Coordinates of C-alpha atoms and ligand atoms in Angstrom, one line a residue:
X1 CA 20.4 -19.1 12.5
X2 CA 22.6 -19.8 9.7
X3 CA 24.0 -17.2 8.2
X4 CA 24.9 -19.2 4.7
X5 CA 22.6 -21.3 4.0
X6 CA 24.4 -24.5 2.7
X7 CA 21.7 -26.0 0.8
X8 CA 21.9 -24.1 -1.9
X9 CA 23.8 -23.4 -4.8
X10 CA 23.7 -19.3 -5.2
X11 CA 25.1 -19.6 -9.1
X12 CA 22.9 -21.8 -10.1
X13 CA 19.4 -20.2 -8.6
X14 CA 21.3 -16.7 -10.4
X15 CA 21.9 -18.2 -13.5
X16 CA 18.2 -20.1 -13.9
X17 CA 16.4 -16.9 -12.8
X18 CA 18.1 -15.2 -15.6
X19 CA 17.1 -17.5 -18.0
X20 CA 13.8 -18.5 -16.5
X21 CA 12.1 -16.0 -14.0
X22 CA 10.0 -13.3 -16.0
X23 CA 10.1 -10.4 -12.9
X24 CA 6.8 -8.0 -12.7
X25 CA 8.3 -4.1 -12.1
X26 CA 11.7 -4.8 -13.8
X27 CA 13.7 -3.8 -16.8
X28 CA 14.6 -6.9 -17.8
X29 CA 17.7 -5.5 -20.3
X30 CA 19.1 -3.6 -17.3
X31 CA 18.7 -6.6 -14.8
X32 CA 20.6 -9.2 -17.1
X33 CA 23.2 -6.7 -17.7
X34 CA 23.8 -6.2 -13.8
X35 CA 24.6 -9.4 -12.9
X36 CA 20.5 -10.6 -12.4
X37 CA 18.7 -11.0 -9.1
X38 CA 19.7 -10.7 -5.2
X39 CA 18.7 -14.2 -3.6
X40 CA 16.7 -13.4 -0.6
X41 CA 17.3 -16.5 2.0
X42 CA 15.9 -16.2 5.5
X43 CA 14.7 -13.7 7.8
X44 CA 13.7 -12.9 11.8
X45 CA 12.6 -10.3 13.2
X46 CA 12.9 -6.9 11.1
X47 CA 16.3 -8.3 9.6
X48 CA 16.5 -10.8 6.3
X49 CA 19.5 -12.4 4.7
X50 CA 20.9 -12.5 1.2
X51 CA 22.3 -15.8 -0.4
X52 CA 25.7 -14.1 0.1
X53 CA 25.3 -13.8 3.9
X54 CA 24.7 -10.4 4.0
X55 CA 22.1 -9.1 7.0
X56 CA 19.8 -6.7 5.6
X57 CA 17.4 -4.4 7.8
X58 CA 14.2 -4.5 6.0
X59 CA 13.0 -0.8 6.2
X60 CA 10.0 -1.9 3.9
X61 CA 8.7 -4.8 5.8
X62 CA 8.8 -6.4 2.5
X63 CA 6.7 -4.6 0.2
X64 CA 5.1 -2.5 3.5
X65 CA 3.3 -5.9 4.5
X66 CA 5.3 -7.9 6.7
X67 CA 3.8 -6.3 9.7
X68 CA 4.0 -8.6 12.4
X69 CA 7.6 -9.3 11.6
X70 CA 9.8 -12.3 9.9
X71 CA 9.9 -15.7 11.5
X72 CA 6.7 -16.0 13.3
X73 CA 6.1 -20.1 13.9
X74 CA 2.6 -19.7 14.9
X75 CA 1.1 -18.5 11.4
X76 CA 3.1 -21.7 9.8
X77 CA 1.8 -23.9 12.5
X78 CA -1.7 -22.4 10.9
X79 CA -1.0 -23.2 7.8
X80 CA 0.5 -26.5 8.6
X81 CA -2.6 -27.3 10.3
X82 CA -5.0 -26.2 8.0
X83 CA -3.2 -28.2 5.2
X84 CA -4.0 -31.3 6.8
X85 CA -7.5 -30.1 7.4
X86 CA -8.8 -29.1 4.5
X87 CA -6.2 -27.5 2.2
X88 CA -8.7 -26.2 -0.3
X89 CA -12.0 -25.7 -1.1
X90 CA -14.1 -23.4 -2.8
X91 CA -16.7 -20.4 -1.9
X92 CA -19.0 -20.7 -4.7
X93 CA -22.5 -21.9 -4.8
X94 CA -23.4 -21.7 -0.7
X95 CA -20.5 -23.1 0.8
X96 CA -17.5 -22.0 2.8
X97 CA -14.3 -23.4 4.9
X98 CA -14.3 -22.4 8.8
X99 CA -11.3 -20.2 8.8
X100 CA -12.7 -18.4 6.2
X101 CA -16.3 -17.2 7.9
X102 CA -14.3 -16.7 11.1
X103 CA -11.9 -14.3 9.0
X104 CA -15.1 -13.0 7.7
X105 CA -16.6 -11.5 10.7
X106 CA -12.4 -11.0 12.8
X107 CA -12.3 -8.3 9.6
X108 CA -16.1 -6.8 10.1
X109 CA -15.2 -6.8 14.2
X110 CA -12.0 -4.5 13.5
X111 CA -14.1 -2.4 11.3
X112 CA -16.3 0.4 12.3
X113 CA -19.6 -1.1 12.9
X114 CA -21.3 -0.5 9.4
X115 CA -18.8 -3.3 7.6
X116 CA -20.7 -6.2 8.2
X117 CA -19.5 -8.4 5.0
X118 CA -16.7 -9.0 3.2
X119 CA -15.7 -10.1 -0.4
X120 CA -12.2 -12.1 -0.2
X121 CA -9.7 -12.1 -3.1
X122 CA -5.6 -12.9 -3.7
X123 CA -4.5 -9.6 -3.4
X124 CA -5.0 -6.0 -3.7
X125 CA -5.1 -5.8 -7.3
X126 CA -8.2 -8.5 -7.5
X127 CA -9.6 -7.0 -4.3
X128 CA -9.5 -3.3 -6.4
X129 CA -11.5 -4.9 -9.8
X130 CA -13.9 -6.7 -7.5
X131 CA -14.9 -3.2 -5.9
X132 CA -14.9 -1.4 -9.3
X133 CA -17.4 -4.0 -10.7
X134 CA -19.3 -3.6 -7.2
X135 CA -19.8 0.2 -7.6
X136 CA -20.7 0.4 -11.3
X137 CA -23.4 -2.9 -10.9
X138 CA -24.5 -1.1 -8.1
X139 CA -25.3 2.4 -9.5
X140 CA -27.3 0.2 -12.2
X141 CA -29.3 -1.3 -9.5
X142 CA -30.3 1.3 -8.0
X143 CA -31.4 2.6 -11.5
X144 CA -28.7 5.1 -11.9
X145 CA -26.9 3.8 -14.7
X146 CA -25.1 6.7 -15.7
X147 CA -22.8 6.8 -12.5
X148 CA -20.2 4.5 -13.9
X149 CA -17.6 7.5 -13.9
X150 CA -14.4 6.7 -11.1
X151 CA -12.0 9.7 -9.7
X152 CA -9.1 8.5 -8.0
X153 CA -5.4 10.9 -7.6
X154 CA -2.5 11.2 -10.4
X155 CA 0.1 8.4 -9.1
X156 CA -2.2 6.7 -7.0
X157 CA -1.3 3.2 -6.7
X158 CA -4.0 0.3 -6.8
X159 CA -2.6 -2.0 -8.7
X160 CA -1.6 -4.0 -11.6
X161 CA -4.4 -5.5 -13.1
X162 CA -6.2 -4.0 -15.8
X163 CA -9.1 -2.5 -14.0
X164 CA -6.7 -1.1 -11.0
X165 CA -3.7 0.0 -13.6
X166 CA -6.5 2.2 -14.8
X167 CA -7.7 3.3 -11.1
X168 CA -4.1 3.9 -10.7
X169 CA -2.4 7.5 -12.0
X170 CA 0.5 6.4 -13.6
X171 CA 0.2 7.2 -17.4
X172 CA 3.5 5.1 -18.1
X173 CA 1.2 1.8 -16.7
X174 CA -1.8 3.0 -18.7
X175 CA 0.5 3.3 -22.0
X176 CA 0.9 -0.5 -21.4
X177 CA -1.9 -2.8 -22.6
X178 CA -3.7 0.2 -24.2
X179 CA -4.9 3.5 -23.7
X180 CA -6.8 4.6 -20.1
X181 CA -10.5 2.7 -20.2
X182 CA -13.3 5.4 -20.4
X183 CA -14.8 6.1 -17.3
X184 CA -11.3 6.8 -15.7
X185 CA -10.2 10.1 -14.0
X186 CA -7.1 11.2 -12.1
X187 CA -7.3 14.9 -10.2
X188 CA -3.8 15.9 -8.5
X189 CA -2.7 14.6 -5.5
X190 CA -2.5 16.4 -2.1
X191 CA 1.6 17.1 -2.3
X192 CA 2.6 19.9 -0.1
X193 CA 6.3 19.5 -1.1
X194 CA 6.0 19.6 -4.8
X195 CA 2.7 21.5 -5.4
X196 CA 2.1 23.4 -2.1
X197 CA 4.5 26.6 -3.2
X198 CA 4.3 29.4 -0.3
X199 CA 1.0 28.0 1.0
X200 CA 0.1 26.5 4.1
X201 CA -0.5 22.9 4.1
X202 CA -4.1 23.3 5.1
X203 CA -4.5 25.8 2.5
X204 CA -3.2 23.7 -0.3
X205 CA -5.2 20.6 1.6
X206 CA -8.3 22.5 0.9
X207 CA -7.0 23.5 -2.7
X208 CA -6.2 19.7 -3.7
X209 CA -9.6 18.3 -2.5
X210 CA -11.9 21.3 -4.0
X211 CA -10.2 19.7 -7.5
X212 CA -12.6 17.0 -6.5
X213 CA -16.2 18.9 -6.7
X214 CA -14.4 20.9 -10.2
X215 CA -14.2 17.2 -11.7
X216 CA -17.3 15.9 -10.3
X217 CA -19.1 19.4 -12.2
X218 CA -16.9 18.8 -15.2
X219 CA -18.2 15.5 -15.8
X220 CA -21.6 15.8 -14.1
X221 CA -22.6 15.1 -11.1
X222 CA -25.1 12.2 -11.4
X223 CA -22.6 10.8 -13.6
X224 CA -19.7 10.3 -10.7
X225 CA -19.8 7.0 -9.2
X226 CA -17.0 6.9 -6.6
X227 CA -14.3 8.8 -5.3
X228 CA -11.1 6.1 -4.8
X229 CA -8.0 6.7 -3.0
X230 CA -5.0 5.6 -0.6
X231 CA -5.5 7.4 2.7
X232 CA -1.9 8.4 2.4
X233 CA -0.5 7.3 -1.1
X234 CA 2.2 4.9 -0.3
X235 CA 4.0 4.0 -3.9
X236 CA 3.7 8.0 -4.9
X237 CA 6.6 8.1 -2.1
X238 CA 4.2 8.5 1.3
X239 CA 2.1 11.5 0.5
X240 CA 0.9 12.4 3.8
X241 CA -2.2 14.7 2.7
X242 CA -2.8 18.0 5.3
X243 CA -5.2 17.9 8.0
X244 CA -8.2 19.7 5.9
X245 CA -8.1 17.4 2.9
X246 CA -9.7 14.0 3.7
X247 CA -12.5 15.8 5.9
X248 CA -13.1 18.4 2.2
X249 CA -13.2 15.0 0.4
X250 CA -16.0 13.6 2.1
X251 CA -18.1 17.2 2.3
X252 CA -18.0 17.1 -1.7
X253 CA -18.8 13.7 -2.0
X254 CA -21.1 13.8 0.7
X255 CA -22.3 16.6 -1.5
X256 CA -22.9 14.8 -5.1
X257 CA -23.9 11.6 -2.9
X258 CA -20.6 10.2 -4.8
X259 CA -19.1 7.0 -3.0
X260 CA -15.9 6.9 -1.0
X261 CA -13.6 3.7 -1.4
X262 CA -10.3 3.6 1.1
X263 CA -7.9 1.6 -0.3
X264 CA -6.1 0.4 2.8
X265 CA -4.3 -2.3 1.0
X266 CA -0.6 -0.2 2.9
X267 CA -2.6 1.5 5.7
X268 CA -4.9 -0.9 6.9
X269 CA -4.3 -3.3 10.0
X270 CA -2.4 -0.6 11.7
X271 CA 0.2 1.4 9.8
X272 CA -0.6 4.6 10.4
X273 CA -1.3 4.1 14.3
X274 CA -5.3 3.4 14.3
X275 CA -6.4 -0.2 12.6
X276 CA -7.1 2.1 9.5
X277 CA -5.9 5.0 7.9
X278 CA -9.5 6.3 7.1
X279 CA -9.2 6.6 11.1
X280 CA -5.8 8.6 10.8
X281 CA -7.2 11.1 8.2
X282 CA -10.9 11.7 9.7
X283 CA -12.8 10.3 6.9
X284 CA -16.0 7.7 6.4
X285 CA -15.6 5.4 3.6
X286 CA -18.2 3.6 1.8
X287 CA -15.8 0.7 1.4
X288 CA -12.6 -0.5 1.8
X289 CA -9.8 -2.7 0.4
X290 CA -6.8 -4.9 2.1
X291 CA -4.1 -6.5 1.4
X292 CA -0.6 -7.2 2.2
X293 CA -1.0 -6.0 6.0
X294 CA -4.4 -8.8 6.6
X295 CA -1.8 -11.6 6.2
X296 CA 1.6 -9.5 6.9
X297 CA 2.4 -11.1 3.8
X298 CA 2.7 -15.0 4.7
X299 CA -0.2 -15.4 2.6
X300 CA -1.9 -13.9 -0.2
X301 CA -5.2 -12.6 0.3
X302 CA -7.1 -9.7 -0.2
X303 CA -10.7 -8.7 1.0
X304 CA -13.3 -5.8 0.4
X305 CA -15.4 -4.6 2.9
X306 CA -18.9 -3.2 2.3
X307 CA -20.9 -0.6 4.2
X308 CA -24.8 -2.3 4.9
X309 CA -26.3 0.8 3.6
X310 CA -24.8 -0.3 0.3
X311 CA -25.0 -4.3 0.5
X312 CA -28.7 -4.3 1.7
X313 CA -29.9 -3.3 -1.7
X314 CA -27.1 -5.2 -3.7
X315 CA -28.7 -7.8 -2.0
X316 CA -32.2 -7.1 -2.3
X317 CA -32.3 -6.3 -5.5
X318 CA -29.3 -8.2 -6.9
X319 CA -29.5 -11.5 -8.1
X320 CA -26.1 -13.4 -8.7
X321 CA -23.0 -11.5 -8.5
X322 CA -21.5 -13.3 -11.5
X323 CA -17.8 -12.3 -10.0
X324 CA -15.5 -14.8 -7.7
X325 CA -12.0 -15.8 -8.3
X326 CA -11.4 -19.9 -7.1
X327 CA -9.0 -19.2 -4.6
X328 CA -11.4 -16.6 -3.0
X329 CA -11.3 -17.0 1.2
X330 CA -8.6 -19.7 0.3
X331 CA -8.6 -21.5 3.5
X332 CA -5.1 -21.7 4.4
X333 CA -4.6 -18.0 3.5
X334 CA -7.9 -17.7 5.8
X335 CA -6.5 -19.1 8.8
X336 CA -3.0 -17.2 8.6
X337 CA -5.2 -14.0 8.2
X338 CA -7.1 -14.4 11.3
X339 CA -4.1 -15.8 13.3
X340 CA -2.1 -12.6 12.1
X341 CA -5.6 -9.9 13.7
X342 CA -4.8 -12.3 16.8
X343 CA -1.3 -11.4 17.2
X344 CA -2.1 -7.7 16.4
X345 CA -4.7 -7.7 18.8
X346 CA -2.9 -9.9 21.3
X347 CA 0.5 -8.1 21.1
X348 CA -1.1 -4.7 21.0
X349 CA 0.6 -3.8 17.8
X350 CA -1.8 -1.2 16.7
X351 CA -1.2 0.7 20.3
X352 CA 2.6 0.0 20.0
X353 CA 2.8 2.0 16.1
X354 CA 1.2 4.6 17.8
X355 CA 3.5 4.7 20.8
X356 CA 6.6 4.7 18.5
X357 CA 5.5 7.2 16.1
X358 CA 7.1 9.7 17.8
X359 CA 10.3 8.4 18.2
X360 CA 10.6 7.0 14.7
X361 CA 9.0 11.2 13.4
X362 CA 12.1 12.3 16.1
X363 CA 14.4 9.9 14.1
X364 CA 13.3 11.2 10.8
X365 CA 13.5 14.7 11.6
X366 CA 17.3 14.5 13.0
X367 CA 18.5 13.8 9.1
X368 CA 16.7 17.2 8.6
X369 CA 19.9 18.9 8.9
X370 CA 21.4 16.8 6.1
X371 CA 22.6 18.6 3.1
X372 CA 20.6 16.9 0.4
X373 CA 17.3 16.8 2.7
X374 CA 14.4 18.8 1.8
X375 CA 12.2 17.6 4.3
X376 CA 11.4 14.6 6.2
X377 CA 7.6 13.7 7.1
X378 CA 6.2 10.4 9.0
X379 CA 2.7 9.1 10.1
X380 CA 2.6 6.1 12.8
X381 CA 5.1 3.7 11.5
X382 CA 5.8 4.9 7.6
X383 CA 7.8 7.9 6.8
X384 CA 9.2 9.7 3.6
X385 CA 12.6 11.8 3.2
X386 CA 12.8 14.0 0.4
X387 CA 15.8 14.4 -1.6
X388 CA 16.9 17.9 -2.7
X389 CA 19.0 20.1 -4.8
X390 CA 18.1 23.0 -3.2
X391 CA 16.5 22.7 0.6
X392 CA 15.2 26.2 0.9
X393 CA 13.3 26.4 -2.5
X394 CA 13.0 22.2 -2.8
X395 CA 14.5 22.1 -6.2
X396 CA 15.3 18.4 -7.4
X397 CA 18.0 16.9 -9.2
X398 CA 17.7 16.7 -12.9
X399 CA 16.7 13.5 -14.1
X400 CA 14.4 13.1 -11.3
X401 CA 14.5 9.2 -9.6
X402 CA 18.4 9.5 -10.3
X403 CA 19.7 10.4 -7.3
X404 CA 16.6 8.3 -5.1
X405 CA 18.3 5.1 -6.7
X406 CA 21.8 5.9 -5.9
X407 CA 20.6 6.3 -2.6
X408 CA 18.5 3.4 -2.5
X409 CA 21.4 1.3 -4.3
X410 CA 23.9 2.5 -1.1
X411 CA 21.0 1.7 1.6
X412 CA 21.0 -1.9 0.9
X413 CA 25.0 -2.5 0.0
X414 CA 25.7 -0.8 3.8
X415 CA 22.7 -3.0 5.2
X416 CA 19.3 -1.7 5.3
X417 CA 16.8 -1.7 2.6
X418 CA 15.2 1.7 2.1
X419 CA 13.1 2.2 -1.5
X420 CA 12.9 5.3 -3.8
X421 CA 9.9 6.6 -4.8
X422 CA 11.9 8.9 -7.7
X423 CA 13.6 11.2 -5.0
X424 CA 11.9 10.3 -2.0
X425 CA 12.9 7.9 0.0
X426 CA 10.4 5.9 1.6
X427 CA 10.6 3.7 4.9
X428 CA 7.5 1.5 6.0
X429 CA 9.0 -1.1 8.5
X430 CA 7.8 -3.7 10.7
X431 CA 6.0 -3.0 13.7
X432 CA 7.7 -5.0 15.8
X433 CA 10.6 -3.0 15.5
X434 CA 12.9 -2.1 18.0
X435 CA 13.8 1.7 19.4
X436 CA 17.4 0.8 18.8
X437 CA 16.5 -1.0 15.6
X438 CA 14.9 2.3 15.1
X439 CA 17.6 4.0 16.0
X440 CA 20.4 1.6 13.5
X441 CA 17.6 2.3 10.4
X442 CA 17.8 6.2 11.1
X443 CA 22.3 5.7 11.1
X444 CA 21.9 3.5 8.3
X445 CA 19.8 6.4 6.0
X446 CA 22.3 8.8 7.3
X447 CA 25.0 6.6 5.9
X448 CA 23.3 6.0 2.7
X449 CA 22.5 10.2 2.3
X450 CA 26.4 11.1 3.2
X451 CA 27.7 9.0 0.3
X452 CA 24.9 10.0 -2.1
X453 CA 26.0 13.5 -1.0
X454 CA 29.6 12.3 -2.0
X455 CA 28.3 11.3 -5.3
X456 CA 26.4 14.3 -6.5
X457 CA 27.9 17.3 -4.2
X458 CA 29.3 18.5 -7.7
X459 CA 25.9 18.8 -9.2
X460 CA 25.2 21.5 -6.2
Ligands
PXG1 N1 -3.4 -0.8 -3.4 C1 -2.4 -0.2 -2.8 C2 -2.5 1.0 -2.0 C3 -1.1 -0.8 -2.9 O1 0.0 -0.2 -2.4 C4 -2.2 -2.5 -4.3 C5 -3.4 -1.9 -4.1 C6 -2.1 -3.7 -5.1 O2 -1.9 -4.9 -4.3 P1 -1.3 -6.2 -5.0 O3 -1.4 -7.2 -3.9 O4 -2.1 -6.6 -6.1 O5 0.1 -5.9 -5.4 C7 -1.0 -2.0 -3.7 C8 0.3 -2.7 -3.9 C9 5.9 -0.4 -4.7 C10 4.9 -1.4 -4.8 O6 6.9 -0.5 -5.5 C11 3.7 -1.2 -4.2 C12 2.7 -2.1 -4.3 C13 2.8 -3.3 -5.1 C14 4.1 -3.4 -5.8 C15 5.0 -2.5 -5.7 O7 5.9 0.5 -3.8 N2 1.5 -1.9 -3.7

């Protein structure tokens, strides 16, 4: 493989995304000022290049998606195929593609046995609003109107569109575009390290789901429509909730016969070391959302999957679902889905998370003696490590996120690309990894900790 490519021109593509490219997630004052964007070339295996030649391990599997790994010819002989096929056409008004239906039931036949149809959109955003407009049409059909009401956890992450910026609990998204839509509700999320104090995990488990049934009474109980959350939240920097929370969760909502939506959009297709993370945790959903792991990221698709018990009166009673985006079940994103299940299922890649989810936790855990760790914590194949001040009492740096980025900024300068979630670091690689690719990621975090160390040892 090249390790330059010579066919382009790295100034140029620089300078014309700096005049041109509008980027989502950036300061766009800050980017300009530091010289614009890194040109990402090529990549194999867990390992992508930069326009300058530099090999990069991809700790993040891209944005935690590129499960199956970079350079995998089958799913663009898929594509390739499919082009020349049929390269679009539409699921509206009683028709559909073949690679589409087939995805259809591959998604219901990894699902437990209740998830017999699926809704397809671009991503996980659209695949959040479609499920949001489900639930609340829904309530109304089964002539409960008032449950429009939505809980989901304070920096969950579900998205950017307008609907899921609002399911999301990040006030500095909902100060953008407007104030949080009624209907909207964020209780706190189930983090041990920064909430938990001297209690027990389980205990504060407990304590963070029983914030559930005191929202659900605060706004009324036939007023609560669904219950929405991340198995583990991902973006809030890999919140890995305690054994007693997810099972708590369903007993209140079982309770208040309030709706359970898993957003598997990072967990789902095997992160976590089962095909779902509502597996991991011990939880029945209602419904769930993918993403980014259906495709590993070669193509953009999303899908929602329904539990009978609610389709069969959506569908009886119904109508039209006046709500379908054009490029719903594209066909070529279709075909690279279901060719991507194959290689999970055919490669045992679920299995294999789960076999090196130990070794990756062991990994993890050796940078516990660190002097800015606080504490490491992993689930299958995606793992956090906590930055601290302070180790015993898990004080942060002031100016919390400052330190995460100088970390984050000497991860990918000495090779490996490692994100910051504020102080915690977050890894989320591809499961095709390697035990000594493993075992170069774990050196390479060590690396970036010792000269973060360097940097702010005077602040200790
Ligand atoms: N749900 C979850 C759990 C996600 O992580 C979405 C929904 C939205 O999916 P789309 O395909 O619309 O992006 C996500 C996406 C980050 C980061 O910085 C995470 C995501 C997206 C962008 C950035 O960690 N997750």
């Amino acid at each position: 493989m090249n390790v330059v490519p010579k066919n382009i021109n790295l100034e140029e593509i620089v300078k014309a995304d700096i005049a041109h490219h509008f980027h989502p997630f950036t300061d766009h004052k800050a980017f300009h000022a530091n010289g614009g964007p890194r040109v990402m070339t090529h990549a194999d295996g867990v390992y992508i290049w930069d326009g300058k030649g530099n090999k990069i391990l991809d700790g993040m599997a891209g944005l935690w998606c590129v499960n199956i790994g970079y350079g995998r010819k089958e799913l663009a002989e898929v594509a390739y195929k499919q082009m020349q096929d049929l390269p679009f056409y539409n699921t509206f008004f009683k028709t559909t593609t073949v690679p589409t239906t087939m995805l259809a039931e591959k998604i219901s036949s990894v699902l437990p046995e209740r998830f017999k149809h699926i809704f397809f959109a671009n991503s996980g955003s659209e695949t959040n609003d479609t499920i949001v407009r489900f639930i609340r049409h829904y309530w109304k059909l089964m002539g409960k109107p008032y449950r429009q009401h939505i809980i989901a956890r304070r920096r969950g992450y579900h998205g950017s569109t307008w609907v899921a910026s609002n399911l999301g609990g990040f006030p500095a998204m909902h100060g953008q575009g407007g104030d949080l839509l009624p209907g909207f509700h964020h209780i706190q999320q189930p983090y041990w390290y920064d909430f938990g104090g001297d209690k027990t995990p389980e205990e504060f488990g407990l304590e963070a789901a029983q914030e559930l049934e005191k929202k659900i009474l605060e706004l009324g109980p036939d007023n609560v429509a669904a219950f929405y959350g991340e198995p583990l939240q991902g973006a809030a920097g890999v919140l890995i909730p305690p054994s007693t929370y997810w099972p708590e969760i369903q007993r209140i909502c079982k309770k208040y016969g309030v709706l359970i939506v898993a957003d598997e959009v990072i967990c789902g297709f095997g992160r976590t070391g089962n095909w779902f993370g509502f597996e991991t945790f011990g939880f029945d959903p209602d419904i769930v959302a993918m993403a980014k792991g259906l495709s590993s990221g070669y193509q953009p698709i999303g899908a929602a999957a329904f539990s009978e018990h609610l389709i069969k009166d959506f569908f009886a009673k119904g109508g039209e679902f006046y709500h379908g985006m054009t490029y719903a079940g594209h066909p070529v994103c279709s075909a690279v889905a279901l060719k991507n299940i194959e290689i999970i299922e055919d490669e045992k890649l679920v299995e294999r998370v789960a076999e090196l989810a130990p070794y990756f936790a062991a990994g993890l855990a050796s940078l516990n003696d660190h002097p800015i760790v606080g504490e490491t914590r992993s689930v299958g194949l995606i793992g956090a490590i906590e930055i601290a001040k302070n180790k015993k009492t898990r004080e942060r740096f002031h100016d919390c996120g400052r330190v995460g980025t100088i970390c984050r900024d000497h991860s990918i300068n000495n090779g490996l690309i490692m994100r910051a979630c504020w102080d915690t670091m977050v890894l989320s690689p591809p499961f095709i990894i390697s035990k000594k690719e493993i075992d170069e990621m774990i050196r390479l975090v060590r690396l970036a900790l010792d000269k973060t160390y360097a940097d702010v040892k005077a602040e200790m």
